[in-house]
mmCIF file of C-alpha atoms and ligand atoms in Angstrom:
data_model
loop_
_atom_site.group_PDB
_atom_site.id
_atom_site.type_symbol
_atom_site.label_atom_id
_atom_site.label_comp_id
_atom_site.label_asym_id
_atom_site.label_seq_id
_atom_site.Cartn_x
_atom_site.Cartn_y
_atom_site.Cartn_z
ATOM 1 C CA UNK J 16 7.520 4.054 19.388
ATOM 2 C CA UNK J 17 10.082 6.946 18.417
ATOM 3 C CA UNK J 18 12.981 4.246 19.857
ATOM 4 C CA UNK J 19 11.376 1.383 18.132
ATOM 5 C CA UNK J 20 11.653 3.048 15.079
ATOM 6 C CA UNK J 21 15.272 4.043 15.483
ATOM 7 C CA UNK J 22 16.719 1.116 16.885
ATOM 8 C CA UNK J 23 15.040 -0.896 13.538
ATOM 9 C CA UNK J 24 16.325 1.939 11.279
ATOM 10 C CA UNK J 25 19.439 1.896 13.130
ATOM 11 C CA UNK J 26 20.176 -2.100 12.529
ATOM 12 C CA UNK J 27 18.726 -2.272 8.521
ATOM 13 C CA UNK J 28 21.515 0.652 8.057
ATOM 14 C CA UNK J 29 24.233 -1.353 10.015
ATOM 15 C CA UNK J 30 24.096 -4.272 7.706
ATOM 16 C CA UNK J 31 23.183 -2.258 4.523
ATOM 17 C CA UNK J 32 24.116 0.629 3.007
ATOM 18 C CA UNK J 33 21.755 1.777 0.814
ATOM 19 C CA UNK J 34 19.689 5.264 0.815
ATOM 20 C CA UNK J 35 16.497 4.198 -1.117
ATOM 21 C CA UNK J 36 14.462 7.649 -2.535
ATOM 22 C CA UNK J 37 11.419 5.787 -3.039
ATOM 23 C CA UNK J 38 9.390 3.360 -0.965
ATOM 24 C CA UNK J 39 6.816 0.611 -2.374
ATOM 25 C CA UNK J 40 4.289 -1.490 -0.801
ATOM 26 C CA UNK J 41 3.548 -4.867 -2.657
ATOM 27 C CA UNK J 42 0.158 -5.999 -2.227
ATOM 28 C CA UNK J 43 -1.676 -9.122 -2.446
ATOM 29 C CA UNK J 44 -0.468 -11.527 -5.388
ATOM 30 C CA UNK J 45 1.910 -8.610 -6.377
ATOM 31 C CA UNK J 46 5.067 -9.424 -5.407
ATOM 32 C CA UNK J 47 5.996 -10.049 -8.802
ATOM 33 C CA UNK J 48 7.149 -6.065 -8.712
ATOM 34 C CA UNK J 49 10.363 -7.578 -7.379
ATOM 35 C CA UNK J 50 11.581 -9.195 -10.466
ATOM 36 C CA UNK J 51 11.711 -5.975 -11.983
ATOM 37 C CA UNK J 52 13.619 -4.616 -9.077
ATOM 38 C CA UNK J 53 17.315 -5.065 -9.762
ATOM 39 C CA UNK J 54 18.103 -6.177 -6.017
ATOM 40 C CA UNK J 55 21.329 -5.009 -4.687
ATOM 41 C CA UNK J 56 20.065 -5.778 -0.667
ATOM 42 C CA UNK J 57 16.992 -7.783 1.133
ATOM 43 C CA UNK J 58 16.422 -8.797 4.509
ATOM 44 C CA UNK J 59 13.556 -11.383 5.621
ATOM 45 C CA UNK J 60 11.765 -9.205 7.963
ATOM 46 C CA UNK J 61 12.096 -12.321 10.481
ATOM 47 C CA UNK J 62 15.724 -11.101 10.426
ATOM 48 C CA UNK J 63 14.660 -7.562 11.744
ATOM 49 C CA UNK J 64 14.063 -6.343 14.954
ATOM 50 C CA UNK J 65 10.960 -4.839 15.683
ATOM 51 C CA UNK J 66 9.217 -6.083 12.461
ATOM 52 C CA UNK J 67 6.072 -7.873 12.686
ATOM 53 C CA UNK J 68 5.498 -11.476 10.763
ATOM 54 C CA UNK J 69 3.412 -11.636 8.122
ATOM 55 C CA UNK J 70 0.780 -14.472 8.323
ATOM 56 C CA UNK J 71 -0.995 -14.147 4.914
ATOM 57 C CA UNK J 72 -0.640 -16.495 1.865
ATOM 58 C CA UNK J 73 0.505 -14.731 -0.541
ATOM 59 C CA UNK J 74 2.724 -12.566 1.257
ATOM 60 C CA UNK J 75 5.881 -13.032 1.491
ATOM 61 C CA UNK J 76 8.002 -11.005 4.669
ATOM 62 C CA UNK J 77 10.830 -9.713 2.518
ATOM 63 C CA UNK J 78 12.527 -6.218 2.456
ATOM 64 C CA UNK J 79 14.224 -5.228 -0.918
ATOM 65 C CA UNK J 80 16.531 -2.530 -1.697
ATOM 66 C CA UNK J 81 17.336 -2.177 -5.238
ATOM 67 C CA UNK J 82 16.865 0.149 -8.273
ATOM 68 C CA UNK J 83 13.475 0.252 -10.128
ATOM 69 C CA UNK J 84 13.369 3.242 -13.084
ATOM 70 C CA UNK J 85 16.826 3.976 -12.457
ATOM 71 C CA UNK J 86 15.801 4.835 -8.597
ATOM 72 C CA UNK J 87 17.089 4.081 -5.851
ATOM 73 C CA UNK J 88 13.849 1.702 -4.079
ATOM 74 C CA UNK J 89 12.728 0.247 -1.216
ATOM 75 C CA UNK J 90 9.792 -2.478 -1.221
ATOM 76 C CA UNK J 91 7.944 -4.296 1.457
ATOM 77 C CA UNK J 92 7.086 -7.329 0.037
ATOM 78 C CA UNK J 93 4.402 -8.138 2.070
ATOM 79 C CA UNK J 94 2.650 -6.150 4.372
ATOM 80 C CA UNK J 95 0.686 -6.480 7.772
ATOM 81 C CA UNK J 96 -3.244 -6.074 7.967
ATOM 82 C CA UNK J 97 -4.968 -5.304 10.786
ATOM 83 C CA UNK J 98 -7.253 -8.523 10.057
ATOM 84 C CA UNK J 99 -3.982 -10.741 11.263
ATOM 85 C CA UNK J 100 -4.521 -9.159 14.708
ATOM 86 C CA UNK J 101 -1.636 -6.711 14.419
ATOM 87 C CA UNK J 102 -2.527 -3.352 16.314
ATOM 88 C CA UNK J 103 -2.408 -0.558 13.491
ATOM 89 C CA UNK J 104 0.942 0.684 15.089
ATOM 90 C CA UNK J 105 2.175 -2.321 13.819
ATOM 91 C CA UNK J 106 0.541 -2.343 10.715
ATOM 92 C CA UNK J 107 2.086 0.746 9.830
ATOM 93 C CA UNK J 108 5.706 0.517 11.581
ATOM 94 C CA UNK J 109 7.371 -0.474 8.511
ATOM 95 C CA UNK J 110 6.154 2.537 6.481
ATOM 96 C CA UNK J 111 7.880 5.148 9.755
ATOM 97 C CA UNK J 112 10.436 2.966 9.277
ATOM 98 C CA UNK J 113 10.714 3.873 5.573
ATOM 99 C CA UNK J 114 10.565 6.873 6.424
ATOM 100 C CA UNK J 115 13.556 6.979 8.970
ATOM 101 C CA UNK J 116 15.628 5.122 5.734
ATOM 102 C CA UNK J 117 14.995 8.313 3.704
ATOM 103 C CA UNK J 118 12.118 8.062 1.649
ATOM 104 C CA UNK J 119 10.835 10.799 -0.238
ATOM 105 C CA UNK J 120 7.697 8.946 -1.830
ATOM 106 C CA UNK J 121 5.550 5.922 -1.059
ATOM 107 C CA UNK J 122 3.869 3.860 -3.739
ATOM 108 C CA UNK J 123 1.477 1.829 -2.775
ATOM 109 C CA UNK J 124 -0.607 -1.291 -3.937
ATOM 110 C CA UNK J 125 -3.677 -3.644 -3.440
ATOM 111 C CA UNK J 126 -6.200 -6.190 -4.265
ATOM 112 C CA UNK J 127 -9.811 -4.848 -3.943
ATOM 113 C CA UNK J 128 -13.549 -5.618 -4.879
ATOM 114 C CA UNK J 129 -14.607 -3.306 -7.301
ATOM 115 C CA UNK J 130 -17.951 -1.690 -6.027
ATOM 116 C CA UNK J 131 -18.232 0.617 -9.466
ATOM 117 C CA UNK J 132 -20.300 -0.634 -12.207
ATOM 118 C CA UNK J 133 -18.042 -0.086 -14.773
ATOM 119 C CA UNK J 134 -15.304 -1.594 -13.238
ATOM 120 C CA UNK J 135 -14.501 -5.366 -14.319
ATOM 121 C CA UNK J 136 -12.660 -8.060 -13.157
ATOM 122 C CA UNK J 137 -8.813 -7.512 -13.894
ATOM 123 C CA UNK J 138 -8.805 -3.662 -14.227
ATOM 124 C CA UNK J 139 -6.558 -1.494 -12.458
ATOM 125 C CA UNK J 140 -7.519 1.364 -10.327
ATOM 126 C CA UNK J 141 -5.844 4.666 -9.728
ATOM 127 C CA UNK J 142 -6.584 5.684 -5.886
ATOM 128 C CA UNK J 143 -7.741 9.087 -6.233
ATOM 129 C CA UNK J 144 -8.894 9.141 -2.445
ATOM 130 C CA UNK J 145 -9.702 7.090 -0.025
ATOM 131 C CA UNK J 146 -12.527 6.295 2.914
ATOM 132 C CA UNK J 147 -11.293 4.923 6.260
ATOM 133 C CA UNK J 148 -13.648 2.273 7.704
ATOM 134 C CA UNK J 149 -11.234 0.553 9.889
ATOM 135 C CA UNK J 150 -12.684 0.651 13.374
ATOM 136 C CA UNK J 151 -9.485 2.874 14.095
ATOM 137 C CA UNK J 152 -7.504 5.495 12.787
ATOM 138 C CA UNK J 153 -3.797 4.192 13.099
ATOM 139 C CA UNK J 154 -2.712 8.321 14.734
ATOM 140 C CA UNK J 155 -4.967 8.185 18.168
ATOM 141 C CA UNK J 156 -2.965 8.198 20.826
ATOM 142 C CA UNK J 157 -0.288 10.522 22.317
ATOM 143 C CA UNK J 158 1.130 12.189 19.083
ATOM 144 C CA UNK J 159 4.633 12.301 17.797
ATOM 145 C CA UNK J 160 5.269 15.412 17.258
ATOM 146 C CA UNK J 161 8.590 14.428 15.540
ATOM 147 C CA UNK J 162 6.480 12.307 13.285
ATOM 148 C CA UNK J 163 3.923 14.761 12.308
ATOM 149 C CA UNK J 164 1.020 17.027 13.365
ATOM 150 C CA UNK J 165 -1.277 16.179 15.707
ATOM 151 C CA UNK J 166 -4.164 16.934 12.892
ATOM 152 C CA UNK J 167 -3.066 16.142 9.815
ATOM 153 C CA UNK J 168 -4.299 17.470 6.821
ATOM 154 C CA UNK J 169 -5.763 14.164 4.360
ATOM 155 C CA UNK J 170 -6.908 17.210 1.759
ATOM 156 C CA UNK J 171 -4.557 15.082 -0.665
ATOM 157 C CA UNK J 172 -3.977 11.870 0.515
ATOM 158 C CA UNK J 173 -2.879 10.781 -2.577
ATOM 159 C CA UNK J 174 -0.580 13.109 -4.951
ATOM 160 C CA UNK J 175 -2.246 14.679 -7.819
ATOM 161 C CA UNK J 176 1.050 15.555 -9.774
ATOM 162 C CA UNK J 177 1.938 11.199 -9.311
ATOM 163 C CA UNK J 178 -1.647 10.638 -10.418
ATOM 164 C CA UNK J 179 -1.688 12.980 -13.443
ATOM 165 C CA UNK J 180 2.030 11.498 -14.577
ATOM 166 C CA UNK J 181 -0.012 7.729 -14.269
ATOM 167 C CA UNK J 182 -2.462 8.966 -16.516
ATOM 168 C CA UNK J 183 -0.014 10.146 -19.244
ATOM 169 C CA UNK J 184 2.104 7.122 -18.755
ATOM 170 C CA UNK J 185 -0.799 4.972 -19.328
ATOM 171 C CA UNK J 186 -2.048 6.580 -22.416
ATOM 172 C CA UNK J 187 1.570 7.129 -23.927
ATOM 173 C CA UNK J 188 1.789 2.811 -23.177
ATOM 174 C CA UNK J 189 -1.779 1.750 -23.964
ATOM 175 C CA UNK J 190 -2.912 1.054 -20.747
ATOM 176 C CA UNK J 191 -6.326 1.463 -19.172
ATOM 177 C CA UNK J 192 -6.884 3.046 -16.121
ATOM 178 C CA UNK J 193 -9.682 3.289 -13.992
ATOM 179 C CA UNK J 194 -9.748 6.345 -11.126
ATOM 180 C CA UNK J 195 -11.705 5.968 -7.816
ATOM 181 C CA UNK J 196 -12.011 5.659 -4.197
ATOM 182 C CA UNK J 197 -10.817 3.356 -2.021
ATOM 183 C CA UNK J 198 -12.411 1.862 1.005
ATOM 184 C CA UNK J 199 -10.729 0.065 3.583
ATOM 185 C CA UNK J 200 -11.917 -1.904 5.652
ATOM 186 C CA UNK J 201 -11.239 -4.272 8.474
ATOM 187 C CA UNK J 202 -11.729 -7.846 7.108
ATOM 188 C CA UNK J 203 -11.193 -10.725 7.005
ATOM 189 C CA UNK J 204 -14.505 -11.252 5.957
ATOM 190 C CA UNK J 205 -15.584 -10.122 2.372
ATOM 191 C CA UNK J 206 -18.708 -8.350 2.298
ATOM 192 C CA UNK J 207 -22.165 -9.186 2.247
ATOM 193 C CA UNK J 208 -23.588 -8.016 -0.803
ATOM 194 C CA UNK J 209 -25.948 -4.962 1.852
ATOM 195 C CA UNK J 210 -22.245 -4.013 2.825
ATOM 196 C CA UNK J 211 -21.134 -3.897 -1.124
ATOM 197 C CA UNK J 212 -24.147 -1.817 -1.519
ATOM 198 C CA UNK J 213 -23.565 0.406 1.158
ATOM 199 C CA UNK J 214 -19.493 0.828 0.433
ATOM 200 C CA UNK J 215 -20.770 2.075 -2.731
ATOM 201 C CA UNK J 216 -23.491 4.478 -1.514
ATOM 202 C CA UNK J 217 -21.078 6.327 0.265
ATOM 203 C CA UNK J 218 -18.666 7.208 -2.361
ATOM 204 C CA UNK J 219 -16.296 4.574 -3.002
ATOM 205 C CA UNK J 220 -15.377 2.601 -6.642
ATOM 206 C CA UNK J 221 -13.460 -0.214 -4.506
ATOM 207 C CA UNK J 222 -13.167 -1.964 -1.299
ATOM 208 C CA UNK J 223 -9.721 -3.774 0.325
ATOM 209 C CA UNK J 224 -8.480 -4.362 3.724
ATOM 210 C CA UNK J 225 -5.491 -2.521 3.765
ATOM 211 C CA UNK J 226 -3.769 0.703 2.493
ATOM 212 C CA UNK J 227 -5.964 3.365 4.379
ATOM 213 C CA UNK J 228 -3.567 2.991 7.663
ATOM 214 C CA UNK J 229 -0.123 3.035 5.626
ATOM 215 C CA UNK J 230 -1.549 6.061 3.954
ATOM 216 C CA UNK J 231 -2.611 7.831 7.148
ATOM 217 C CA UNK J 232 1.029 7.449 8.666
ATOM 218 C CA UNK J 233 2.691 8.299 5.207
ATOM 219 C CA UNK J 234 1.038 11.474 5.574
ATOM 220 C CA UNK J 235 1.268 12.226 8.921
ATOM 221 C CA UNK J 236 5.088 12.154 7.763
ATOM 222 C CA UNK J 237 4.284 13.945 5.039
ATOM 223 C CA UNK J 238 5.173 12.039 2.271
ATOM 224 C CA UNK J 239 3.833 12.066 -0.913
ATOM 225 C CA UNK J 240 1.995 9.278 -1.895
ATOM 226 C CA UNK J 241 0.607 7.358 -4.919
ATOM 227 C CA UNK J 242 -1.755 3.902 -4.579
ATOM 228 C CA UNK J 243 -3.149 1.505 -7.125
ATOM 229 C CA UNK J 244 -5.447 -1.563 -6.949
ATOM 230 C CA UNK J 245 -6.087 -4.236 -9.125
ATOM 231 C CA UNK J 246 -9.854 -5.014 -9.307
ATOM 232 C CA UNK J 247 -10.033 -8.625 -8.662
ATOM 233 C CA UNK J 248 -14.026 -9.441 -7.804
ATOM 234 C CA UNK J 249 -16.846 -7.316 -7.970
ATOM 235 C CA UNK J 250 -19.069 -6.277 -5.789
ATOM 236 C CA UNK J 251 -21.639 -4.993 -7.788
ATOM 237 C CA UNK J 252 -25.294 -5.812 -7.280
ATOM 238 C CA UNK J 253 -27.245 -8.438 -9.668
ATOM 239 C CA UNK J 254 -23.233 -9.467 -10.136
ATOM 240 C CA UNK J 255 -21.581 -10.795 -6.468
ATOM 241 C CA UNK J 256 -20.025 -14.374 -6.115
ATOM 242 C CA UNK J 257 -19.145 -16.237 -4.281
ATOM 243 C CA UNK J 258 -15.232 -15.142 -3.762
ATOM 244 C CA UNK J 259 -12.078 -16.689 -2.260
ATOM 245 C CA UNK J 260 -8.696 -15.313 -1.085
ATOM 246 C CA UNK J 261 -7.145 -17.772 -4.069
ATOM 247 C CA UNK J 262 -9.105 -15.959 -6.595
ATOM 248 C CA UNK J 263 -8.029 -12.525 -5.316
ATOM 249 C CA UNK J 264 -4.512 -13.593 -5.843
ATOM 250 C CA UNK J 265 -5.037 -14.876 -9.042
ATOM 251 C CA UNK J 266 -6.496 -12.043 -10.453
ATOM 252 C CA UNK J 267 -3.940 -9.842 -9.112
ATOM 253 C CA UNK J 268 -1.017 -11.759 -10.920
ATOM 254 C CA UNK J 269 -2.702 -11.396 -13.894
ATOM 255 C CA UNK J 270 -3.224 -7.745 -13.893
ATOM 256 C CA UNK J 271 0.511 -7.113 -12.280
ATOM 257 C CA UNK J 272 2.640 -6.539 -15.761
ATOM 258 C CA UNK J 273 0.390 -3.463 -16.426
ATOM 259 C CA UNK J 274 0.427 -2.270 -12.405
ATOM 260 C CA UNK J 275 4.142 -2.786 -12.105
ATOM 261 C CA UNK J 276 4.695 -0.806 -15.785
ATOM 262 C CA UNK J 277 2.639 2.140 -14.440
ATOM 263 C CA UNK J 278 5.061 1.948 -11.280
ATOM 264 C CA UNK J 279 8.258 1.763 -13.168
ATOM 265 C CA UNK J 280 7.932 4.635 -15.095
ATOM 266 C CA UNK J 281 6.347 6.264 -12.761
ATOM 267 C CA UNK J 282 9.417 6.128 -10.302
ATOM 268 C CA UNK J 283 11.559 7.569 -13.346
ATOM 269 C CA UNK J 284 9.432 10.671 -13.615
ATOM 270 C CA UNK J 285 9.380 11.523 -10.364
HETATM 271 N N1 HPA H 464 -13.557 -6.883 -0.331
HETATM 272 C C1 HPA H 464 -12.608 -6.581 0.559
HETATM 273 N N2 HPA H 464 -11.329 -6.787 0.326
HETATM 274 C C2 HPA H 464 -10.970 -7.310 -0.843
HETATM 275 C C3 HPA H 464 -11.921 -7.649 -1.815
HETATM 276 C C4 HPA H 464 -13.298 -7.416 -1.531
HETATM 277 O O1 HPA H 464 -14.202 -7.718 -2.335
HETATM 278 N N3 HPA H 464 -11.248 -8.130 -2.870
HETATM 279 C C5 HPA H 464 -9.929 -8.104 -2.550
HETATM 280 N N4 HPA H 464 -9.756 -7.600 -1.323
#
């Protein structure tokens, strides 16, 4: 794994020179984040060794250096769920490999069912903490120990300082903001409305099928990180429909100006 990681890190910084501070994950129907990025580099992630394929519509395979809040950035657009059949050390490969290119934060983002009642169609959703109900935890195995600790601490997962600068950014610009926690789960399937119920009952405000892994690894590295979903369905009881993966990425594009405006000045705090 260690030599995977190098050897990838090894060829991105052959071809490009470019020592991004910050790392961002585009999730489903946001990959709109890149037109704010002022691209100086990208690299289909066909084009890199190692890299998985991404299967998903929706998802594009593209890595982007470029500046974003007068930062230097680096965004996967597109990521790889465990749903596509990946195993989760592939799912979270390109965030070590991130790492390796000399990140020193990871934003993340996602689609998700919103499980709280208050929570509506469209709203956004800071990730305060999160549940993992993947069938696996992406660390078992032999650790790295020049990854991380064989127990890592999750007592933040997700920064508080990044989550209290969202909050003032989003007051100072008007935005709403809803603050809650994430469950991730396997997929593909969307829930039944018993497993909506029952996501709920054990703490979480929303429910996606990705994030929880990326975040894991992040932190097993260490990294600060920060994570925001945009509700797109609800799975609240008396309200569940029928839902489709077109719809989630519909929503999502909608709710992406605000998302990618909490991002961008985000990055130029930090
Ligand atoms: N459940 C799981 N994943 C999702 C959902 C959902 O309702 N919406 C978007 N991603």
């Amino acid at each position: 794994m260690l030599e995977k990681i190098k050897q990838t890190t090894n060829f991105i910084k052959q071809h490009v020179s470019f020592n991004p501070e910050i790392g961002i994950i585009l999730g489903t129907g946001l990959g709109q984040l890149a037109e704010k990025i002022t691209i100086e580099h990208s690299m289909e992630y066909s084009e890199i060794p190692n890299f998985p394929v991404s299967t998903v519509e929706g998802h594009q395979g593209r890595l982007i250096f470029g500046i974003l809040g007068g930062k230097k950035v680096v965004a996967l657009q597109g990521r790889f769920h465990y749903y596509e059949g990946y195993s989760m050390d592939e799912v979270t490969f390109p965030v070590r490999v991130l790492k390796f290119l000399g990140i020193s934060y990871l934003l993340v983002s996602n689609a998700s069912g919103g499980l709280n009642p208050a929570y509506k169609i469209g709203d956004l959703m800071v990730i305060t903490d999160h549940i993992n109900l993947f069938p696996t935890n992406p660390l078992i195995g032999k650790n790295i120990n020049e990854l991380g600790p064989r127990f890592p601490d999750m007592s933040e997962a997700y920064n508080k300082k990044m989550i209290a600068n969202a909050k003032e950014i989003a007051a100072d610009k008007g935005i709403s903001l809803q603050y809650g926690v994430y469950a991730g789960v396997s997929g593909p399937t969307f829930e039944t409305p018993a497993e909506y119920k029952y996501i709920r009952i054990i703490g979480a405000d929303a429910v996606g099928m990705s994030t929880v892994p990326e975040i894991i690894v992040a932190r097993h590295m260490n990294i600060p990180c920060f994570g925001m979903s945009v509700i797109t369905d609800v799975g609240v009881e008396g309200q569940i429909v029928e839902v489709s993966h077109e719809e989630v990425q519909e929503a999502a594009a909608l709710a992406a100006p605000n998302l990618l405006t909490i991002f961008e000045a985000l990055i130029a705090k930090i």
